[in-house]
Amino acid sequence: MADFIVSARKYRPASFDTVVGQSSLTTTLKNAIQSGHLAHAYLFCGPRGVGKTTCARIFAKTINCLNPTPDHEACNECESCKAFNEQRSYNIHELDAASNNSVDDIRSLIAEVRIPPQIGRYSVYIIDEVHMLSSAAFNAFLKTLEEPPAHAIFILATTEKHKVLPTILSRCQIYDFNRMGIEDTVRHLAGIAEKEGIKAEPEALNVIAQKADGAMRDALSIFDQVVASSSNNSVTYQETIANLNVLDYNYFFQLVDIFLNEDISNALLTFNTILNKGFEAQNFINGLCGHFRNLLVCKDVQTLVLLEVSNEIKEQYKQQAQKCDTDFLYKAIRLTNECDLNYRISKNKRLLVELTLIRLCQLNNEKKKSDVDDCSIWGDDSIYEILNFFTKTEGNNVQTKTSPSNVEIREPAKHTASIPTYKKDNIPGISITGMKLNATKQAEESERVAQLAEAETPFTADDLRAKWKVYTEKMSDKKILQVTMQSCLLTLDENYNLDVVVENEVQQQEMEAEKIDLLTFLSKSLNNGKIRINIRLSEKGENKFALTDKERFIEMLKRNPELETLTNKLGLEIE
């Protein structure tokens, strides 16, 4: 059996023309060679596996070539080129700074620099991972790097330019290498597969290119891995995603169709299937967010170039993008992104993702509904069912009452012994009917907005408290602001001026940023355009904001003394 050579070594570029994805840099280097304007020090920087060391070797080989070609490439026939190709050239020296980073190593290098080349014009010193040199080694290298012998050229390569001393940077010509594009990587892999007699599906090569994240060396290593795992010397899409543990595109296409059909059950079952296959929930939500982004990209012909997938998958994206409304995609991207941000801090991560999927299923339904008081992801009928369920099973009692117009709104409503049954338009403090918007009649909408500005429907403190609670419950993506709104002190006067008292300036700034949306919600839901909100800091001696359980119970006793009799009968004690 012949010795196997990995593709990253076997197909390493040997000339500037064969370098992939760095055409601007290779053109600049060839022009420098043509004009004879060679600097004494270069710095090649960029991500791993993009061709920094490869270009340094090609550059060193070309400037020492005795018979360069008309297009300024190495001839590969002269003694200098043969010595380089056979790895016996004394003109080109490579140093790994990761393992040779001391002052003594640099001093040995400086001593070698004085020796002129035997064949060719230049002695080229390639120092890889130069950022690993110690500060003392950098300082010892400064003088030689600034004024080397005429025959010496230094090429420094690094993945972390910010770690190189500014005094070193100022002495070098800096070339920034770019990440490999998906199309360039796929094209290069396809060429290698053809040379090796391997049948490769474009979708599979695209997955490999995306997994490599812009590094050609990684892409070639992954390609070898996938080929080794195949039984018939072929690279298929299904085998590739199984080998690399990548989630299939089809799951995302299926899920979007499920969201458009508002099928919550199938959405949850599909997510369960994905988890059972061993995929992480966060990777799934990231992939889903990326899928929505790709659909949004397909909505505009000008942004279609940003979609880096195979032609077959691109057609699928185009077809599905036609089914999706732009507003739906905007909201879907926001929901999945919020889920990703909250994933790490969530205690029930699976539930977080499942709730996101449910909300995605309800996006189209929410667009059809114009009820400004719809506070959850559930439909109107479900609201009544949920309230009835909890009141019957847990004995939670709700009572409406008329409160003075000037009141502190913090404590819960008094409890009664009866258990109410909720029906439409009969939930205390919540108006479910609302005003139905007609998108096709803009004139009626404008008239409704004008009427709202003049509306002055009376409401009680209980009504305001209910709407305030509805608004805060929808702020799961703004945890800090949600806590602030739940704990702040509210005072309402007879002119519908709402005084909001917060503890510190940070809370005040957060509330001010939310003020317009909050005022709009309260005005619409209470049908009163006279509401005004004033947000201020608490004054010295003003009521505390965060009450303990005992303090909260004492406040409840002041408003309902019968609670004391109840606690005594039940033998309860509040600590």
Coordinates of C-alpha atoms in Angstrom, one line a residue:
M1 CA 0.0 0.0 0.0
A2 CA 1.4 3.4 -1.0
D3 CA 2.0 5.9 1.7
F4 CA -1.0 8.2 2.2
I5 CA -0.4 12.0 2.1
V6 CA -3.0 14.2 3.5
S7 CA -4.6 16.6 1.0
A8 CA -3.4 19.7 2.9
R9 CA 0.2 18.6 2.0
K10 CA -0.4 16.9 -1.3
Y11 CA -2.2 19.8 -2.8
R12 CA -0.4 22.6 -1.2
P13 CA 0.0 25.5 -3.7
A14 CA 3.4 25.6 -5.4
S15 CA 2.9 28.9 -7.3
F16 CA 1.1 32.2 -6.9
D17 CA -1.5 31.2 -9.5
T18 CA -2.5 28.1 -7.5
V19 CA -3.1 30.0 -4.3
V20 CA -6.9 30.0 -3.5
G21 CA -8.8 33.1 -2.3
Q22 CA -5.9 35.6 -2.0
S23 CA -5.7 37.0 -5.5
S24 CA -5.1 40.6 -4.5
L25 CA -2.2 39.7 -2.2
T26 CA -0.5 37.4 -4.7
T27 CA -0.9 40.0 -7.5
T28 CA 0.8 42.6 -5.2
L29 CA 3.7 40.2 -4.4
K30 CA 4.2 39.3 -8.1
N31 CA 4.3 43.0 -9.0
A32 CA 6.8 43.7 -6.3
I33 CA 9.0 40.9 -7.8
Q34 CA 8.6 42.2 -11.3
S35 CA 9.6 45.8 -10.3
G36 CA 12.3 44.7 -8.0
H37 CA 10.8 46.7 -5.1
L38 CA 11.4 44.1 -2.4
A39 CA 11.1 45.1 1.2
H40 CA 13.5 43.7 3.8
A41 CA 10.7 42.6 6.1
Y42 CA 7.1 41.4 5.6
L43 CA 4.4 40.5 8.0
F44 CA 1.7 38.1 6.8
C45 CA -1.2 38.0 9.2
G46 CA -4.7 36.4 9.2
P47 CA -6.7 33.5 10.4
R48 CA -5.3 29.9 10.5
G49 CA -5.1 27.9 7.3
V50 CA -5.5 30.7 4.8
G51 CA -2.1 30.5 3.1
K52 CA 0.3 32.7 5.1
T53 CA 3.2 30.3 5.3
T54 CA 2.4 28.9 1.8
C55 CA 2.7 32.3 0.2
A56 CA 5.9 33.0 2.2
R57 CA 7.5 29.9 0.7
I58 CA 6.3 30.6 -2.8
F59 CA 7.6 34.2 -2.5
A60 CA 11.0 33.0 -1.2
K61 CA 11.2 30.4 -4.0
T62 CA 10.3 32.9 -6.7
I63 CA 12.7 35.7 -5.8
N64 CA 15.6 33.1 -5.8
C65 CA 14.5 31.5 -9.1
L66 CA 17.3 31.8 -11.7
N67 CA 15.0 31.7 -14.7
P68 CA 11.6 33.1 -13.8
T69 CA 8.7 32.7 -16.2
P70 CA 7.2 35.6 -18.1
D71 CA 4.4 35.9 -15.6
H72 CA 6.9 36.1 -12.8
E73 CA 6.5 32.6 -11.4
A74 CA 9.3 30.2 -10.4
C75 CA 10.4 27.9 -13.2
N76 CA 10.8 24.8 -11.1
E77 CA 13.8 23.7 -13.3
C78 CA 16.7 25.7 -12.1
E79 CA 19.0 24.5 -9.3
S80 CA 17.5 26.9 -6.8
C81 CA 13.9 25.7 -7.5
K82 CA 15.0 22.0 -7.5
A83 CA 16.7 22.5 -4.1
F84 CA 13.6 24.1 -2.7
N85 CA 11.3 21.4 -4.1
E86 CA 13.5 18.7 -2.6
Q87 CA 13.7 20.5 0.7
R88 CA 17.5 20.9 0.7
S89 CA 17.7 24.7 0.0
Y90 CA 20.1 26.6 2.2
N91 CA 18.6 29.9 1.0
I92 CA 15.3 29.5 2.8
H93 CA 15.2 29.1 6.6
E94 CA 12.0 28.4 8.6
L95 CA 11.8 29.1 12.4
D96 CA 8.8 28.1 14.6
A97 CA 8.6 30.9 17.1
A98 CA 6.2 28.9 19.2
S99 CA 9.0 26.6 20.3
N100 CA 12.0 28.9 19.6
N101 CA 10.9 32.0 21.4
S102 CA 13.9 32.8 23.7
V103 CA 16.6 35.5 23.3
D104 CA 19.2 32.8 22.6
D105 CA 17.1 31.5 19.6
I106 CA 17.0 35.0 18.1
R107 CA 20.7 35.5 18.7
S108 CA 21.4 32.3 16.8
L109 CA 19.2 33.5 14.0
I110 CA 21.0 36.9 13.9
A111 CA 24.3 35.1 13.6
E112 CA 23.1 33.1 10.6
V113 CA 21.8 36.2 8.9
R114 CA 25.4 37.4 8.2
I115 CA 26.1 34.4 6.0
P116 CA 25.3 35.2 2.3
P117 CA 23.4 32.7 0.1
Q118 CA 25.2 30.0 -1.9
I119 CA 22.8 29.9 -4.8
G120 CA 20.4 32.8 -5.7
R121 CA 20.3 36.3 -4.5
Y122 CA 18.5 36.2 -1.1
S123 CA 18.5 34.4 2.2
V124 CA 14.9 34.3 3.3
Y125 CA 13.9 33.8 6.9
I126 CA 10.3 32.7 7.6
I127 CA 9.3 33.0 11.2
D128 CA 6.0 31.4 11.9
E129 CA 3.8 32.3 14.8
V130 CA 6.0 35.3 15.5
H131 CA 3.6 36.6 18.2
M132 CA 4.9 33.8 20.4
L133 CA 8.3 35.5 20.8
S134 CA 9.1 36.8 24.3
S135 CA 9.4 40.6 24.8
A136 CA 13.2 40.2 25.3
A137 CA 13.4 38.2 22.0
F138 CA 11.5 40.9 20.2
N139 CA 13.8 43.6 21.5
A140 CA 16.9 41.6 20.5
F141 CA 15.4 41.2 17.0
L142 CA 14.7 44.9 16.5
K143 CA 18.0 46.2 15.2
T144 CA 18.6 43.3 12.8
L145 CA 15.0 43.6 11.5
E146 CA 15.4 47.3 10.8
E147 CA 18.8 47.1 9.1
P148 CA 19.5 43.6 7.9
P149 CA 22.2 42.7 5.3
A150 CA 21.3 43.3 1.7
H151 CA 20.8 39.6 1.0
A152 CA 18.4 39.0 3.9
I153 CA 14.7 39.1 3.8
F154 CA 12.4 38.4 6.8
I155 CA 8.9 37.1 6.4
L156 CA 7.0 37.0 9.7
A157 CA 3.7 35.1 9.9
T158 CA 1.1 35.4 12.7
T159 CA -2.5 34.7 13.5
E160 CA -2.6 37.4 16.2
K161 CA -1.2 40.7 14.9
H162 CA -2.3 42.6 18.0
K163 CA 0.2 40.6 20.1
V164 CA 3.2 41.8 18.0
L165 CA 5.1 44.8 19.3
P166 CA 4.3 48.1 17.5
T167 CA 8.1 48.6 17.0
I168 CA 8.1 45.3 15.0
L169 CA 5.0 46.3 13.0
S170 CA 6.5 49.6 12.0
R171 CA 9.5 47.8 10.4
C172 CA 7.4 45.5 8.2
Q173 CA 5.2 45.7 5.2
I174 CA 1.9 44.2 6.5
Y175 CA -0.3 41.9 4.4
D176 CA -3.7 40.9 5.8
F177 CA -4.9 37.6 4.5
N178 CA -8.7 37.0 4.3
R179 CA -10.8 34.0 5.2
M180 CA -11.6 31.7 2.4
G181 CA -15.0 32.2 0.8
I182 CA -17.5 29.3 0.6
E183 CA -17.5 29.3 -3.2
D184 CA -13.7 29.3 -3.4
T185 CA -13.4 26.5 -0.9
V186 CA -16.1 24.4 -2.7
R187 CA -14.4 24.9 -6.0
H188 CA -11.0 23.9 -4.7
L189 CA -12.5 20.8 -3.0
A190 CA -14.3 19.8 -6.2
G191 CA -11.1 20.0 -8.1
I192 CA -9.3 17.8 -5.6
A193 CA -12.1 15.3 -5.6
E194 CA -12.0 15.1 -9.4
K195 CA -8.2 14.5 -9.4
E196 CA -8.6 11.8 -6.8
G197 CA -11.5 10.1 -8.6
I198 CA -14.0 10.8 -5.8
K199 CA -17.7 11.5 -6.5
A200 CA -18.6 14.5 -4.3
E201 CA -22.1 16.1 -4.1
P202 CA -22.0 19.9 -4.1
E203 CA -24.2 20.0 -1.0
A204 CA -21.7 17.9 0.9
L205 CA -18.7 20.1 -0.2
N206 CA -20.7 23.1 0.9
V207 CA -21.2 21.7 4.4
I208 CA -17.5 21.0 4.6
A209 CA -16.7 24.5 3.5
Q210 CA -19.1 26.0 6.1
K211 CA -17.6 23.7 8.8
A212 CA -14.1 24.9 8.0
D213 CA -15.1 28.5 8.7
G214 CA -12.8 30.1 6.1
A215 CA -9.7 27.9 6.7
M216 CA -8.7 25.9 3.7
R217 CA -6.4 23.6 5.7
D218 CA -9.3 22.7 7.9
A219 CA -11.5 22.1 4.9
L220 CA -9.0 19.7 3.4
S221 CA -8.6 17.9 6.7
I222 CA -12.4 17.5 7.0
F223 CA -12.6 16.4 3.4
D224 CA -10.1 13.6 4.1
Q225 CA -12.0 12.6 7.2
V226 CA -15.3 12.3 5.3
V227 CA -13.7 10.4 2.4
A228 CA -12.1 8.0 4.9
S229 CA -15.5 7.3 6.5
S230 CA -17.2 6.5 3.2
S231 CA -17.3 3.0 1.9
N232 CA -17.5 3.6 -1.9
N233 CA -15.0 6.4 -2.3
S234 CA -17.7 9.0 -2.6
V235 CA -18.8 12.1 -0.5
T236 CA -22.6 12.3 -0.1
Y237 CA -24.6 15.0 1.7
Q238 CA -26.2 12.5 4.2
E239 CA -22.9 10.8 5.1
T240 CA -21.2 14.2 5.5
I241 CA -23.7 15.6 7.9
A242 CA -23.7 12.3 9.9
N243 CA -20.0 12.3 10.1
L244 CA -19.6 15.9 11.1
N245 CA -22.7 15.9 13.3
V246 CA -24.3 18.7 11.4
L247 CA -28.1 19.3 11.4
D248 CA -29.8 18.6 8.1
Y249 CA -31.1 21.6 6.2
N250 CA -34.4 19.8 5.6
Y251 CA -35.3 20.1 9.3
F252 CA -35.2 23.9 9.1
F253 CA -37.3 23.9 5.9
Q254 CA -39.9 21.6 7.5
L255 CA -40.0 23.7 10.6
V256 CA -40.7 27.0 8.7
D257 CA -43.6 25.3 6.9
I258 CA -44.8 24.1 10.3
F259 CA -44.6 27.7 11.6
L260 CA -46.5 29.0 8.6
N261 CA -49.2 26.4 9.2
E262 CA -49.4 27.3 13.0
D263 CA -48.9 23.6 13.9
I264 CA -47.5 23.7 17.4
S265 CA -47.7 20.0 18.0
N266 CA -45.5 19.1 15.0
A267 CA -43.0 21.9 15.9
L268 CA -42.5 20.4 19.4
L269 CA -42.3 16.8 18.0
T270 CA -39.7 17.9 15.4
F271 CA -37.6 19.6 18.1
N272 CA -37.8 16.4 20.2
T273 CA -36.6 14.3 17.2
I274 CA -33.7 16.7 16.8
L275 CA -32.7 16.3 20.5
N276 CA -33.0 12.5 20.3
K277 CA -30.5 12.6 17.4
G278 CA -27.9 14.1 19.9
F279 CA -27.9 17.7 18.7
E280 CA -27.6 20.5 21.3
A281 CA -30.6 22.8 21.6
Q282 CA -28.5 25.9 21.3
N283 CA -26.9 24.7 18.1
F284 CA -30.4 24.1 16.8
I285 CA -31.7 27.5 17.7
N286 CA -28.5 29.1 16.1
G287 CA -29.1 27.1 12.9
L288 CA -32.8 28.1 12.9
C289 CA -31.8 31.8 13.3
G290 CA -29.4 31.4 10.4
H291 CA -32.1 29.8 8.3
F292 CA -34.4 32.7 8.8
R293 CA -31.6 35.1 7.9
N294 CA -31.0 33.2 4.7
L295 CA -34.7 33.4 3.9
L296 CA -34.6 37.1 4.5
V297 CA -31.6 37.4 2.2
C298 CA -33.5 35.7 -0.6
K299 CA -36.3 38.3 -0.4
D300 CA -34.1 40.8 -2.3
V301 CA -32.2 40.1 -5.5
Q302 CA -29.4 42.5 -4.5
T303 CA -28.7 40.6 -1.2
L304 CA -29.0 37.1 -2.9
V305 CA -25.2 37.1 -3.3
L306 CA -24.9 36.9 0.5
L307 CA -26.4 33.4 0.4
E308 CA -23.4 31.0 0.5
V309 CA -25.1 27.6 -0.3
S310 CA -25.2 25.2 -3.2
N311 CA -27.5 26.0 -6.2
E312 CA -29.9 23.3 -5.3
I313 CA -30.3 24.5 -1.7
K314 CA -30.5 28.1 -3.0
E315 CA -33.5 27.2 -5.0
Q316 CA -35.2 25.7 -2.0
Y317 CA -34.5 28.9 -0.1
K318 CA -36.0 31.0 -2.9
Q319 CA -39.2 28.9 -3.0
Q320 CA -39.7 29.1 0.7
A321 CA -38.9 32.8 0.9
Q322 CA -41.8 33.5 -1.4
K323 CA -44.2 31.9 1.2
C324 CA -42.8 34.0 4.1
D325 CA -43.8 37.6 4.7
T326 CA -40.9 40.0 5.4
D327 CA -42.5 41.0 8.7
F328 CA -42.7 37.4 9.7
L329 CA -39.0 36.9 9.1
Y330 CA -38.0 40.0 11.0
K331 CA -40.0 38.8 14.1
A332 CA -38.7 35.2 13.7
I333 CA -35.1 36.4 13.6
R334 CA -35.7 38.6 16.7
L335 CA -37.3 35.7 18.6
T336 CA -34.6 33.1 17.8
N337 CA -31.9 35.6 18.6
E338 CA -33.5 36.5 22.0
C339 CA -33.7 32.7 22.7
D340 CA -30.0 32.3 22.0
L341 CA -29.1 35.3 24.2
N342 CA -31.3 33.9 27.1
Y343 CA -30.2 30.3 26.6
R344 CA -27.2 30.4 28.9
I345 CA -29.0 32.0 31.9
S346 CA -32.1 29.9 31.6
K347 CA -32.7 27.2 34.2
N348 CA -35.1 25.2 31.9
K349 CA -33.3 25.4 28.6
R350 CA -35.6 23.0 26.7
L351 CA -38.7 24.9 27.8
L352 CA -37.1 28.1 26.6
V353 CA -36.6 26.7 23.1
E354 CA -40.1 25.1 23.1
L355 CA -41.7 28.4 24.1
T356 CA -39.8 30.1 21.2
L357 CA -41.1 27.5 18.8
I358 CA -44.7 28.1 20.1
R359 CA -44.3 31.8 19.6
L360 CA -43.0 31.3 16.1
C361 CA -46.1 29.2 15.3
Q362 CA -48.2 32.1 16.5
L363 CA -46.5 34.9 14.5
N364 CA -48.9 34.7 11.6
N365 CA -51.8 34.4 14.0
E366 CA -50.7 37.5 15.9
K367 CA -50.5 39.4 12.6
K368 CA -54.2 38.6 11.8
K369 CA -55.3 39.7 15.3
S370 CA -55.4 43.4 16.1
D371 CA -56.4 43.1 19.7
V372 CA -54.1 45.5 21.5
D373 CA -54.6 43.7 24.8
D374 CA -53.5 40.3 23.5
C375 CA -50.8 39.7 26.1
S376 CA -49.6 36.2 25.4
I377 CA -48.8 33.7 22.6
W378 CA -52.1 31.9 23.1
G379 CA -55.4 32.7 21.3
D380 CA -58.2 34.6 23.0
D381 CA -60.2 31.4 23.8
S382 CA -57.2 29.8 25.4
I383 CA -56.8 32.8 27.8
Y384 CA -60.2 32.1 29.4
E385 CA -59.5 28.3 29.6
I386 CA -56.2 28.9 31.3
L387 CA -57.7 31.3 33.8
N388 CA -60.5 29.0 34.6
F389 CA -58.2 26.1 34.9
F390 CA -55.9 27.8 37.5
T391 CA -58.8 29.3 39.5
K392 CA -60.5 25.9 39.8
T393 CA -57.5 23.8 40.5
E394 CA -55.5 26.0 42.8
G395 CA -58.3 28.2 44.3
N396 CA -56.9 31.5 43.1
N397 CA -59.6 34.0 43.6
V398 CA -59.9 37.3 41.7
Q399 CA -62.1 40.2 42.7
T400 CA -62.7 43.5 41.1
K401 CA -63.1 46.6 43.2
T402 CA -63.4 50.3 42.8
S403 CA -60.3 52.1 44.2
P404 CA -59.7 55.8 44.9
S405 CA -58.2 57.6 42.0
N406 CA -55.0 58.4 44.0
V407 CA -53.6 55.1 45.1
E408 CA -50.3 53.3 45.4
I409 CA -50.5 50.3 43.1
R410 CA -48.3 47.5 44.4
E411 CA -50.2 45.0 46.5
P412 CA -52.4 42.2 45.0
A413 CA -56.2 42.4 45.0
K414 CA -58.2 41.2 48.0
H415 CA -59.3 37.6 47.9
T416 CA -62.8 36.3 48.2
A417 CA -64.2 32.8 48.8
S418 CA -65.9 32.5 45.5
I419 CA -64.2 31.1 42.4
P420 CA -65.3 33.0 39.3
T421 CA -65.7 31.7 35.8
Y422 CA -64.2 33.8 33.1
K423 CA -65.8 34.4 29.8
K424 CA -65.0 36.9 27.0
D425 CA -65.3 40.5 27.9
N426 CA -65.6 39.5 31.6
I427 CA -62.0 39.4 32.9
P428 CA -61.4 41.9 35.6
G429 CA -59.1 44.7 34.5
I430 CA -58.5 43.2 31.0
S431 CA -60.5 44.2 27.9
I432 CA -60.2 41.3 25.5
T433 CA -62.5 42.8 22.8
G434 CA -60.3 45.7 21.8
M435 CA -60.5 47.5 18.4
K436 CA -60.1 45.4 15.3
L437 CA -57.8 47.0 12.8
N438 CA -58.6 46.9 9.1
A439 CA -55.4 46.9 7.1
T440 CA -57.2 47.7 3.9
K441 CA -58.9 50.9 5.3
Q442 CA -56.1 53.3 6.1
A443 CA -58.6 56.2 6.5
E444 CA -60.5 54.4 9.2
E445 CA -57.3 53.7 11.0
S446 CA -56.3 57.4 11.0
E447 CA -59.7 58.3 12.3
R448 CA -59.4 55.8 15.1
V449 CA -55.9 57.1 16.1
A450 CA -57.4 60.7 16.2
Q451 CA -60.3 59.5 18.3
L452 CA -57.9 57.7 20.7
A453 CA -56.0 60.9 21.2
E454 CA -59.2 62.6 22.3
A455 CA -60.7 59.6 24.2
E456 CA -61.0 60.0 28.0
T457 CA -62.7 56.7 29.1
P458 CA -62.6 56.6 32.9
F459 CA -60.7 53.7 34.5
T460 CA -59.9 52.6 38.0
A461 CA -56.6 51.9 39.7
D462 CA -57.4 48.2 39.4
D463 CA -57.8 48.6 35.6
L464 CA -54.4 50.3 35.4
R465 CA -52.8 47.6 37.6
A466 CA -54.1 44.9 35.3
K467 CA -52.8 46.6 32.2
W468 CA -49.4 47.3 33.9
K469 CA -49.1 43.6 34.8
V470 CA -50.0 42.6 31.2
Y471 CA -47.3 44.8 29.8
T472 CA -44.6 43.5 32.3
E473 CA -45.5 39.9 31.6
K474 CA -44.6 40.4 27.9
M475 CA -41.1 41.6 28.8
S476 CA -39.4 38.3 29.2
D477 CA -36.6 39.5 27.0
K478 CA -35.9 42.5 29.2
K479 CA -35.4 40.9 32.6
I480 CA -33.9 43.9 34.4
L481 CA -36.6 46.3 33.2
Q482 CA -39.3 43.7 34.0
V483 CA -38.1 43.5 37.6
T484 CA -37.9 47.3 37.8
M485 CA -41.5 47.7 36.6
Q486 CA -42.7 45.0 39.0
S487 CA -41.2 46.6 42.0
C488 CA -41.6 50.4 41.3
L489 CA -44.1 52.6 43.2
L490 CA -47.0 53.9 41.2
T491 CA -49.4 56.8 42.0
L492 CA -52.4 57.8 39.9
D493 CA -54.2 61.1 40.3
E494 CA -57.6 62.3 39.1
N495 CA -56.2 63.8 35.9
Y496 CA -54.7 60.5 34.8
N497 CA -51.2 61.5 35.6
L498 CA -49.2 58.4 36.5
D499 CA -46.2 59.0 38.9
V500 CA -43.6 56.2 38.6
V501 CA -41.0 56.1 41.4
V502 CA -37.8 54.1 40.9
E503 CA -34.7 53.6 43.1
N504 CA -31.8 54.7 41.0
E505 CA -30.7 56.5 37.8
V506 CA -30.1 53.2 35.9
Q507 CA -33.7 52.2 36.5
Q508 CA -34.8 55.7 35.6
Q509 CA -32.9 55.6 32.2
E510 CA -34.4 52.1 31.5
M511 CA -37.9 53.3 32.2
E512 CA -37.4 56.5 30.1
A513 CA -36.3 54.4 27.2
E514 CA -39.5 52.3 27.5
K515 CA -41.8 55.2 28.2
I516 CA -43.2 55.8 24.7
D517 CA -44.1 52.1 24.1
L518 CA -45.6 51.9 27.6
L519 CA -47.6 55.0 27.2
T520 CA -48.9 53.9 23.8
F521 CA -49.9 50.5 25.2
L522 CA -51.8 52.0 28.2
S523 CA -53.5 54.6 26.1
K524 CA -54.8 52.0 23.6
S525 CA -55.7 49.3 26.1
L526 CA -57.5 51.8 28.5
N527 CA -58.9 53.9 25.6
N528 CA -57.7 57.0 27.2
G529 CA -55.4 59.5 25.4
K530 CA -55.0 61.8 28.5
I531 CA -52.6 59.5 30.3
R532 CA -49.3 61.1 31.2
I533 CA -46.3 59.3 32.7
N534 CA -43.7 60.9 35.0
I535 CA -40.7 58.9 36.0
R536 CA -38.6 60.1 39.0
L537 CA -36.2 58.9 41.6
S538 CA -37.4 58.1 45.1
E539 CA -37.0 60.8 47.7
K540 CA -35.5 60.4 51.2
G541 CA -38.0 58.7 53.5
E542 CA -40.2 57.5 50.7
N543 CA -41.6 54.0 50.9
K544 CA -39.3 51.1 50.3
F545 CA -39.5 49.4 47.0
A546 CA -38.5 45.8 47.7
L547 CA -40.7 44.5 50.5
T548 CA -40.0 41.3 52.4
D549 CA -42.7 38.7 52.7
K550 CA -43.5 39.9 56.2
E551 CA -43.7 43.5 55.1
R552 CA -45.9 42.6 52.2
F553 CA -48.2 40.6 54.6
I554 CA -48.5 43.6 56.9
E555 CA -49.5 45.8 54.0
M556 CA -52.1 43.3 53.0
L557 CA -53.5 43.2 56.6
K558 CA -54.0 47.0 56.5
R559 CA -56.3 46.6 53.6
N560 CA -57.9 43.3 54.7
P561 CA -57.9 42.7 58.5
E562 CA -59.8 39.4 58.0
L563 CA -56.5 37.8 56.8
E564 CA -55.3 37.8 60.4
T565 CA -58.3 35.7 61.5
L566 CA -57.6 33.3 58.6
T567 CA -53.9 32.9 59.4
N568 CA -54.8 32.2 63.1
K569 CA -57.2 29.5 62.2
L570 CA -54.8 27.8 59.9
G571 CA -51.9 28.2 62.3
L572 CA -49.7 30.1 59.8
E573 CA -46.7 32.2 60.7
I574 CA -45.0 34.7 58.4
E575 CA -41.3 34.9 59.0

